[in-house]
PDB file of C-alpha atoms in Angstrom:
ATOM      1  CA  UNK A   1     231.572 139.713 180.170  1.00  0.00           C
ATOM      2  CA  UNK A   2     229.429 141.204 182.659  1.00  0.00           C
ATOM      3  CA  UNK A   3     227.233 144.370 182.043  1.00  0.00           C
ATOM      4  CA  UNK A   4     225.775 146.835 183.978  1.00  0.00           C
ATOM      5  CA  UNK A   5     222.780 148.286 182.391  1.00  0.00           C
ATOM      6  CA  UNK A   6     222.725 151.328 184.936  1.00  0.00           C
ATOM      7  CA  UNK A   7     226.261 152.227 184.517  1.00  0.00           C
ATOM      8  CA  UNK A   8     226.032 151.869 180.820  1.00  0.00           C
ATOM      9  CA  UNK A   9     223.017 154.175 180.677  1.00  0.00           C
ATOM     10  CA  UNK A  10     224.840 156.538 182.943  1.00  0.00           C
ATOM     11  CA  UNK A  11     227.932 156.612 180.972  1.00  0.00           C
ATOM     12  CA  UNK A  12     225.986 156.879 177.528  1.00  0.00           C
ATOM     13  CA  UNK A  13     224.189 159.875 179.306  1.00  0.00           C
ATOM     14  CA  UNK A  14     227.394 161.876 179.976  1.00  0.00           C
ATOM     15  CA  UNK A  15     228.645 161.231 176.344  1.00  0.00           C
ATOM     16  CA  UNK A  16     225.451 162.168 174.850  1.00  0.00           C
ATOM     17  CA  UNK A  17     225.176 165.373 177.106  1.00  0.00           C
ATOM     18  CA  UNK A  18     228.650 166.303 176.226  1.00  0.00           C
ATOM     19  CA  UNK A  19     228.378 165.826 172.481  1.00  0.00           C
ATOM     20  CA  UNK A  20     225.141 167.723 172.478  1.00  0.00           C
ATOM     21  CA  UNK A  21     226.730 170.703 174.214  1.00  0.00           C
ATOM     22  CA  UNK A  22     229.319 170.461 172.111  1.00  0.00           C
ATOM     23  CA  UNK A  23     227.679 170.514 168.808  1.00  0.00           C
ATOM     24  CA  UNK A  24     225.111 173.201 170.159  1.00  0.00           C
ATOM     25  CA  UNK A  25     228.124 175.367 171.152  1.00  0.00           C
ATOM     26  CA  UNK A  26     230.177 174.989 168.003  1.00  0.00           C
ATOM     27  CA  UNK A  27     227.115 176.347 166.095  1.00  0.00           C
ATOM     28  CA  UNK A  28     225.865 178.470 168.487  1.00  0.00           C
ATOM     29  CA  UNK A  29     222.650 177.426 168.925  1.00  0.00           C
ATOM     30  CA  UNK A  30     220.309 178.250 171.999  1.00  0.00           C
ATOM     31  CA  UNK A  31     219.445 175.341 173.787  1.00  0.00           C
ATOM     32  CA  UNK A  32     217.328 174.693 176.707  1.00  0.00           C
ATOM     33  CA  UNK A  33     216.860 172.514 180.030  1.00  0.00           C
ATOM     34  CA  UNK A  34     215.029 169.881 177.676  1.00  0.00           C
ATOM     35  CA  UNK A  35     218.876 168.735 176.517  1.00  0.00           C
ATOM     36  CA  UNK A  36     219.054 166.428 179.669  1.00  0.00           C
ATOM     37  CA  UNK A  37     215.849 164.969 178.265  1.00  0.00           C
ATOM     38  CA  UNK A  38     217.543 164.639 174.978  1.00  0.00           C
ATOM     39  CA  UNK A  39     220.529 163.151 176.530  1.00  0.00           C
ATOM     40  CA  UNK A  40     218.459 160.311 178.251  1.00  0.00           C
ATOM     41  CA  UNK A  41     216.635 159.691 175.089  1.00  0.00           C
ATOM     42  CA  UNK A  42     220.253 158.745 173.571  1.00  0.00           C
ATOM     43  CA  UNK A  43     220.993 156.816 176.545  1.00  0.00           C
ATOM     44  CA  UNK A  44     218.045 154.700 176.362  1.00  0.00           C
ATOM     45  CA  UNK A  45     218.523 153.743 172.740  1.00  0.00           C
ATOM     46  CA  UNK A  46     221.682 151.970 173.946  1.00  0.00           C
ATOM     47  CA  UNK A  47     219.081 149.596 175.309  1.00  0.00           C
ATOM     48  CA  UNK A  48     218.542 148.569 171.524  1.00  0.00           C
ATOM     49  CA  UNK A  49     221.792 146.344 171.698  1.00  0.00           C
ATOM     50  CA  UNK A  50     220.097 143.964 173.647  1.00  0.00           C
ATOM     51  CA  UNK A  51     217.131 143.536 171.837  1.00  0.00           C
ATOM     52  CA  UNK A  52     218.818 142.188 168.668  1.00  0.00           C
ATOM     53  CA  UNK A  53     216.255 143.851 166.279  1.00  0.00           C
ATOM     54  CA  UNK A  54     217.852 144.608 163.066  1.00  0.00           C
ATOM     55  CA  UNK A  55     215.313 147.510 162.350  1.00  0.00           C
ATOM     56  CA  UNK A  56     215.852 149.665 165.527  1.00  0.00           C
ATOM     57  CA  UNK A  57     219.314 149.111 164.997  1.00  0.00           C
ATOM     58  CA  UNK A  58     219.379 150.405 161.427  1.00  0.00           C
ATOM     59  CA  UNK A  59     221.225 153.276 160.197  1.00  0.00           C
ATOM     60  CA  UNK A  60     217.868 155.150 159.136  1.00  0.00           C
ATOM     61  CA  UNK A  61     216.869 154.646 163.050  1.00  0.00           C
ATOM     62  CA  UNK A  62     219.723 156.136 164.668  1.00  0.00           C
ATOM     63  CA  UNK A  63     219.569 158.921 162.437  1.00  0.00           C
ATOM     64  CA  UNK A  64     215.841 159.431 163.800  1.00  0.00           C
ATOM     65  CA  UNK A  65     217.047 159.383 167.336  1.00  0.00           C
ATOM     66  CA  UNK A  66     219.954 162.124 166.424  1.00  0.00           C
ATOM     67  CA  UNK A  67     217.234 164.159 164.844  1.00  0.00           C
ATOM     68  CA  UNK A  68     214.892 163.732 167.969  1.00  0.00           C
ATOM     69  CA  UNK A  69     217.709 164.790 170.758  1.00  0.00           C
ATOM     70  CA  UNK A  70     218.380 167.868 168.629  1.00  0.00           C
ATOM     71  CA  UNK A  71     214.689 168.892 168.187  1.00  0.00           C
ATOM     72  CA  UNK A  72     214.162 168.337 171.941  1.00  0.00           C
ATOM     73  CA  UNK A  73     217.100 170.268 172.864  1.00  0.00           C
ATOM     74  CA  UNK A  74     216.792 173.153 170.711  1.00  0.00           C
ATOM     75  CA  UNK A  75     212.834 173.177 170.518  1.00  0.00           C
ATOM     76  CA  UNK A  76     213.325 174.005 166.800  1.00  0.00           C
ATOM     77  CA  UNK A  77     211.634 172.473 163.733  1.00  0.00           C
ATOM     78  CA  UNK A  78     213.440 174.610 161.248  1.00  0.00           C
ATOM     79  CA  UNK A  79     214.584 172.199 158.661  1.00  0.00           C
ATOM     80  CA  UNK A  80     217.833 173.849 157.920  1.00  0.00           C
ATOM     81  CA  UNK A  81     218.819 174.073 161.532  1.00  0.00           C
ATOM     82  CA  UNK A  82     217.804 170.432 162.469  1.00  0.00           C
ATOM     83  CA  UNK A  83     219.719 169.032 159.507  1.00  0.00           C
ATOM     84  CA  UNK A  84     223.270 171.224 160.155  1.00  0.00           C
ATOM     85  CA  UNK A  85     223.058 170.462 163.847  1.00  0.00           C
ATOM     86  CA  UNK A  86     222.661 166.385 163.108  1.00  0.00           C
ATOM     87  CA  UNK A  87     225.419 166.603 160.519  1.00  0.00           C
ATOM     88  CA  UNK A  88     227.599 168.491 163.086  1.00  0.00           C
ATOM     89  CA  UNK A  89     226.670 166.199 165.884  1.00  0.00           C
ATOM     90  CA  UNK A  90     227.604 163.098 163.886  1.00  0.00           C
ATOM     91  CA  UNK A  91     230.999 164.604 162.803  1.00  0.00           C
ATOM     92  CA  UNK A  92     231.604 165.204 166.534  1.00  0.00           C
ATOM     93  CA  UNK A  93     230.368 161.482 167.185  1.00  0.00           C
ATOM     94  CA  UNK A  94     232.923 160.165 164.841  1.00  0.00           C
ATOM     95  CA  UNK A  95     235.746 162.342 165.880  1.00  0.00           C
ATOM     96  CA  UNK A  96     234.979 161.223 169.525  1.00  0.00           C
ATOM     97  CA  UNK A  97     235.033 157.411 168.357  1.00  0.00           C
ATOM     98  CA  UNK A  98     238.226 157.710 166.647  1.00  0.00           C
ATOM     99  CA  UNK A  99     240.101 159.331 170.049  1.00  0.00           C
ATOM    100  CA  UNK A 100     238.601 156.614 171.910  1.00  0.00           C
ATOM    101  CA  UNK A 101     239.603 153.899 169.538  1.00  0.00           C
ATOM    102  CA  UNK A 102     242.979 155.099 169.097  1.00  0.00           C
ATOM    103  CA  UNK A 103     243.447 155.110 172.721  1.00  0.00           C
ATOM    104  CA  UNK A 104     241.971 151.834 173.382  1.00  0.00           C
ATOM    105  CA  UNK A 105     244.970 150.398 170.898  1.00  0.00           C
ATOM    106  CA  UNK A 106     247.300 151.793 173.180  1.00  0.00           C
ATOM    107  CA  UNK A 107     246.117 149.545 176.112  1.00  0.00           C
ATOM    108  CA  UNK A 108     245.322 146.608 174.081  1.00  0.00           C
ATOM    109  CA  UNK A 109     247.139 144.081 171.911  1.00  0.00           C
ATOM    110  CA  UNK A 110     246.628 144.878 168.066  1.00  0.00           C
ATOM    111  CA  UNK A 111     247.377 142.442 165.002  1.00  0.00           C
ATOM    112  CA  UNK A 112     246.971 143.379 161.244  1.00  0.00           C
ATOM    113  CA  UNK A 113     245.967 139.654 160.901  1.00  0.00           C
ATOM    114  CA  UNK A 114     244.124 139.072 163.838  1.00  0.00           C
ATOM    115  CA  UNK A 115     242.801 142.621 164.478  1.00  0.00           C
ATOM    116  CA  UNK A 116     242.164 144.046 167.923  1.00  0.00           C
ATOM    117  CA  UNK A 117     240.505 142.600 170.832  1.00  0.00           C
ATOM    118  CA  UNK A 118     239.512 145.368 173.649  1.00  0.00           C
ATOM    119  CA  UNK A 119     240.298 143.184 177.141  1.00  0.00           C
ATOM    120  CA  UNK A 120     241.525 146.915 178.911  1.00  0.00           C
ATOM    121  CA  UNK A 121     240.451 150.086 178.654  1.00  0.00           C
ATOM    122  CA  UNK A 122     241.148 152.178 181.888  1.00  0.00           C
ATOM    123  CA  UNK A 123     241.380 155.585 180.333  1.00  0.00           C
ATOM    124  CA  UNK A 124     237.527 155.218 179.474  1.00  0.00           C
ATOM    125  CA  UNK A 125     236.956 156.901 182.993  1.00  0.00           C
ATOM    126  CA  UNK A 126     239.535 159.621 182.527  1.00  0.00           C
ATOM    127  CA  UNK A 127     237.517 160.524 179.490  1.00  0.00           C
ATOM    128  CA  UNK A 128     234.329 160.249 180.992  1.00  0.00           C
ATOM    129  CA  UNK A 129     235.891 162.336 183.859  1.00  0.00           C
ATOM    130  CA  UNK A 130     236.987 165.033 181.441  1.00  0.00           C
ATOM    131  CA  UNK A 131     233.284 165.288 179.641  1.00  0.00           C
ATOM    132  CA  UNK A 132     231.628 165.487 183.203  1.00  0.00           C
ATOM    133  CA  UNK A 133     234.254 168.792 183.561  1.00  0.00           C
ATOM    134  CA  UNK A 134     233.342 169.851 180.725  1.00  0.00           C
ATOM    135  CA  UNK A 135     229.679 169.809 181.295  1.00  0.00           C
ATOM    136  CA  UNK A 136     230.144 171.242 184.855  1.00  0.00           C
ATOM    137  CA  UNK A 137     232.289 174.287 183.514  1.00  0.00           C
ATOM    138  CA  UNK A 138     229.535 174.893 180.534  1.00  0.00           C
ATOM    139  CA  UNK A 139     226.702 175.074 183.106  1.00  0.00           C
ATOM    140  CA  UNK A 140     228.493 177.195 185.479  1.00  0.00           C
ATOM    141  CA  UNK A 141     229.658 179.429 182.851  1.00  0.00           C
ATOM    142  CA  UNK A 142     226.005 179.953 181.491  1.00  0.00           C
ATOM    143  CA  UNK A 143     224.777 180.359 184.482  1.00  0.00           C
ATOM    144  CA  UNK A 144     227.390 183.125 185.442  1.00  0.00           C
ATOM    145  CA  UNK A 145     226.647 184.437 182.494  1.00  0.00           C
ATOM    146  CA  UNK A 146     223.123 184.449 182.646  1.00  0.00           C
ATOM    147  CA  UNK A 147     223.194 186.121 185.977  1.00  0.00           C
ATOM    148  CA  UNK A 148     225.530 189.003 185.108  1.00  0.00           C
ATOM    149  CA  UNK A 149     223.005 189.964 181.944  1.00  0.00           C
ATOM    150  CA  UNK A 150     220.068 189.717 184.625  1.00  0.00           C
ATOM    151  CA  UNK A 151     221.965 192.119 186.873  1.00  0.00           C
ATOM    152  CA  UNK A 152     222.757 194.444 184.514  1.00  0.00           C
ATOM    153  CA  UNK A 153     218.798 195.214 184.192  1.00  0.00           C
ATOM    154  CA  UNK A 154     218.127 195.358 187.568  1.00  0.00           C
ATOM    155  CA  UNK A 155     217.209 198.653 189.466  1.00  0.00           C
ATOM    156  CA  UNK A 156     216.719 199.480 192.737  1.00  0.00           C
ATOM    157  CA  UNK A 157     213.282 201.300 193.224  1.00  0.00           C
ATOM    158  CA  UNK A 158     212.433 203.758 196.028  1.00  0.00           C
ATOM    159  CA  UNK A 159     208.589 204.786 196.399  1.00  0.00           C
ATOM    160  CA  UNK A 160     207.609 207.169 198.806  1.00  0.00           C
ATOM    161  CA  UNK A 161     203.695 208.227 199.268  1.00  0.00           C
ATOM    162  CA  UNK A 162     202.321 209.931 202.247  1.00  0.00           C
ATOM    163  CA  UNK A 163     205.185 209.465 204.735  1.00  0.00           C
ATOM    164  CA  UNK A 164     205.143 205.619 203.460  1.00  0.00           C
ATOM    165  CA  UNK A 165     207.878 204.224 201.906  1.00  0.00           C
ATOM    166  CA  UNK A 166     208.751 200.665 199.982  1.00  0.00           C
ATOM    167  CA  UNK A 167     212.306 199.668 198.878  1.00  0.00           C
ATOM    168  CA  UNK A 168     212.113 196.962 196.098  1.00  0.00           C
ATOM    169  CA  UNK A 169     214.039 195.767 193.216  1.00  0.00           C
ATOM    170  CA  UNK A 170     213.191 196.157 189.400  1.00  0.00           C
ATOM    171  CA  UNK A 171     213.768 194.425 185.915  1.00  0.00           C
ATOM    172  CA  UNK A 172     214.010 196.576 183.164  1.00  0.00           C
ATOM    173  CA  UNK A 173     211.968 195.249 180.549  1.00  0.00           C
ATOM    174  CA  UNK A 174     213.315 196.697 177.334  1.00  0.00           C
ATOM    175  CA  UNK A 175     210.071 195.181 175.537  1.00  0.00           C
ATOM    176  CA  UNK A 176     207.751 196.915 177.429  1.00  0.00           C
ATOM    177  CA  UNK A 177     206.631 200.156 176.468  1.00  0.00           C
ATOM    178  CA  UNK A 178     203.621 200.660 178.688  1.00  0.00           C
ATOM    179  CA  UNK A 179     202.482 204.209 179.395  1.00  0.00           C
ATOM    180  CA  UNK A 180     199.331 206.143 180.563  1.00  0.00           C
ATOM    181  CA  UNK A 181     197.604 207.461 177.485  1.00  0.00           C
ATOM    182  CA  UNK A 182     196.628 210.679 178.701  1.00  0.00           C
ATOM    183  CA  UNK A 183     199.548 211.698 180.685  1.00  0.00           C
ATOM    184  CA  UNK A 184     202.133 209.837 178.342  1.00  0.00           C
ATOM    185  CA  UNK A 185     204.054 208.588 181.543  1.00  0.00           C
ATOM    186  CA  UNK A 186     205.765 205.698 181.774  1.00  0.00           C
ATOM    187  CA  UNK A 187     204.755 202.691 184.040  1.00  0.00           C
ATOM    188  CA  UNK A 188     206.276 200.834 186.484  1.00  0.00           C
ATOM    189  CA  UNK A 189     204.298 197.264 187.467  1.00  0.00           C
ATOM    190  CA  UNK A 190     204.855 196.177 190.940  1.00  0.00           C
ATOM    191  CA  UNK A 191     203.684 193.226 192.973  1.00  0.00           C
ATOM    192  CA  UNK A 192     200.376 194.234 194.535  1.00  0.00           C
ATOM    193  CA  UNK A 193     201.644 192.679 197.995  1.00  0.00           C
ATOM    194  CA  UNK A 194     203.820 195.681 198.512  1.00  0.00           C
ATOM    195  CA  UNK A 195     201.510 198.523 197.905  1.00  0.00           C
ATOM    196  CA  UNK A 196     198.917 197.508 200.444  1.00  0.00           C
ATOM    197  CA  UNK A 197     200.502 200.127 202.920  1.00  0.00           C
ATOM    198  CA  UNK A 198     199.491 202.858 200.544  1.00  0.00           C
ATOM    199  CA  UNK A 199     195.892 204.363 200.740  1.00  0.00           C
ATOM    200  CA  UNK A 200     194.875 205.126 197.176  1.00  0.00           C
ATOM    201  CA  UNK A 201     191.572 206.914 196.501  1.00  0.00           C
ATOM    202  CA  UNK A 202     189.719 206.013 193.688  1.00  0.00           C
ATOM    203  CA  UNK A 203     189.632 209.203 192.326  1.00  0.00           C
ATOM    204  CA  UNK A 204     193.664 209.157 192.103  1.00  0.00           C
ATOM    205  CA  UNK A 205     193.590 206.130 189.893  1.00  0.00           C
ATOM    206  CA  UNK A 206     194.245 205.789 186.537  1.00  0.00           C
ATOM    207  CA  UNK A 207     193.355 202.661 184.031  1.00  0.00           C
ATOM    208  CA  UNK A 208     196.077 201.940 181.795  1.00  0.00           C
ATOM    209  CA  UNK A 209     195.072 199.737 178.722  1.00  0.00           C
ATOM    210  CA  UNK A 210     197.515 196.929 177.607  1.00  0.00           C
ATOM    211  CA  UNK A 211     197.846 194.334 175.086  1.00  0.00           C
ATOM    212  CA  UNK A 212     199.769 191.176 175.279  1.00  0.00           C
ATOM    213  CA  UNK A 213     199.711 188.052 172.762  1.00  0.00           C
ATOM    214  CA  UNK A 214     196.344 186.972 173.066  1.00  0.00           C
ATOM    215  CA  UNK A 215     195.171 189.006 176.000  1.00  0.00           C
ATOM    216  CA  UNK A 216     193.847 192.375 176.239  1.00  0.00           C
ATOM    217  CA  UNK A 217     192.789 194.571 179.260  1.00  0.00           C
ATOM    218  CA  UNK A 218     193.279 197.472 181.484  1.00  0.00           C
ATOM    219  CA  UNK A 219     195.619 198.020 184.661  1.00  0.00           C
ATOM    220  CA  UNK A 220     194.713 200.238 187.422  1.00  0.00           C
ATOM    221  CA  UNK A 221     197.608 202.314 188.536  1.00  0.00           C
ATOM    222  CA  UNK A 222     198.202 205.706 190.507  1.00  0.00           C
ATOM    223  CA  UNK A 223     200.616 208.463 190.716  1.00  0.00           C
ATOM    224  CA  UNK A 224     202.881 209.112 193.836  1.00  0.00           C
ATOM    225  CA  UNK A 225     204.719 212.035 194.726  1.00  0.00           C
ATOM    226  CA  UNK A 226     208.322 210.698 194.725  1.00  0.00           C
ATOM    227  CA  UNK A 227     209.966 207.702 192.808  1.00  0.00           C
ATOM    228  CA  UNK A 228     213.329 206.986 192.897  1.00  0.00           C
ATOM    229  CA  UNK A 229     215.702 204.452 190.845  1.00  0.00           C
ATOM    230  CA  UNK A 230     219.237 203.678 190.983  1.00  0.00           C
ATOM    231  CA  UNK A 231     221.358 201.369 188.685  1.00  0.00           C
ATOM    232  CA  UNK A 232     225.073 200.285 188.173  1.00  0.00           C
ATOM    233  CA  UNK A 233     225.979 203.872 188.594  1.00  0.00           C
ATOM    234  CA  UNK A 234     224.781 203.905 192.384  1.00  0.00           C
ATOM    235  CA  UNK A 235     223.256 207.323 191.701  1.00  0.00           C
ATOM    236  CA  UNK A 236     219.749 207.886 192.488  1.00  0.00           C
ATOM    237  CA  UNK A 237     217.500 209.385 189.947  1.00  0.00           C
ATOM    238  CA  UNK A 238     213.921 210.982 190.366  1.00  0.00           C
ATOM    239  CA  UNK A 239     211.583 209.791 187.832  1.00  0.00           C
ATOM    240  CA  UNK A 240     207.774 210.867 187.265  1.00  0.00           C
ATOM    241  CA  UNK A 241     205.892 207.599 186.450  1.00  0.00           C
ATOM    242  CA  UNK A 242     202.541 205.560 186.808  1.00  0.00           C
ATOM    243  CA  UNK A 243     202.615 202.874 189.560  1.00  0.00           C
ATOM    244  CA  UNK A 244     200.661 199.812 188.567  1.00  0.00           C
ATOM    245  CA  UNK A 245     199.693 197.038 190.662  1.00  0.00           C
ATOM    246  CA  UNK A 246     200.008 193.692 189.512  1.00  0.00           C
ATOM    247  CA  UNK A 247     198.208 190.334 191.256  1.00  0.00           C
ATOM    248  CA  UNK A 248     201.036 187.738 189.831  1.00  0.00           C
ATOM    249  CA  UNK A 249     204.439 186.783 191.049  1.00  0.00           C
ATOM    250  CA  UNK A 250     207.206 188.658 188.887  1.00  0.00           C
ATOM    251  CA  UNK A 251     209.966 186.310 189.670  1.00  0.00           C
ATOM    252  CA  UNK A 252     210.139 183.038 191.026  1.00  0.00           C
ATOM    253  CA  UNK A 253     213.230 183.127 192.702  1.00  0.00           C
ATOM    254  CA  UNK A 254     212.037 186.661 194.186  1.00  0.00           C
ATOM    255  CA  UNK A 255     214.915 188.282 192.278  1.00  0.00           C
ATOM    256  CA  UNK A 256     212.675 191.354 191.630  1.00  0.00           C
ATOM    257  CA  UNK A 257     209.321 192.580 192.232  1.00  0.00           C
ATOM    258  CA  UNK A 258     208.770 194.972 189.627  1.00  0.00           C
ATOM    259  CA  UNK A 259     208.764 195.624 185.824  1.00  0.00           C
ATOM    260  CA  UNK A 260     210.212 198.933 184.581  1.00  0.00           C
ATOM    261  CA  UNK A 261     209.122 199.857 181.041  1.00  0.00           C
ATOM    262  CA  UNK A 262     211.870 201.284 178.590  1.00  0.00           C
ATOM    263  CA  UNK A 263     210.503 204.567 179.001  1.00  0.00           C
ATOM    264  CA  UNK A 264     211.247 204.927 182.614  1.00  0.00           C
ATOM    265  CA  UNK A 265     215.262 204.837 182.211  1.00  0.00           C
TER     266      UNK A 265
END
């Protein structure tokens, strides 16, 4: 029997990814892109079959691999969560093995005295295709749901100052409560490149103290004549805010260029 290592690894990668997604979806646990690394780890473990090593092929070592796969997928080290997800993963694995064995008996000769010998298993690729379709649907649905969630918090922003205006998109940061301490006005953080056309006098600038995990400092801000925002209702709303400059890029995909504190809405 000829075994192609590359095909074996790809097939096991698909099966592992399918089982991981099913497990974490059932438990409603959050998973990350590292789930692909976990699936690769499980796929590489199949190479143990060719090493004839009893220790690596033992049940305790298999359980360790399962634990590592789930830790990598969820980035969680909570013992109860890991144990629960590991048990669910093994139940899903046994269920899938039962289904595949049942299908294999349908295509191969089976005898109570001679056992079963699998020589033909054409339905394997149908099962793998179903797994790939499920993986694709899950990823697309997750992407669409995430995009819809982000879009709900995206606002149009128009800033007018001395006959100059800019039009950008901003993300409502519900965890951001940044305010100018004297006027108590909420702040909008905008990438500094969009504010280069504004001539701001130093006497009109504000210093807004901020504090994040592991970092403290002051942001330079200014108050402009007119700021309007527009959300899903498509109606413009005048707001009184302090505009703060930010040197960093706020969105890698350039989906928004400003952050609104929750006091703006």
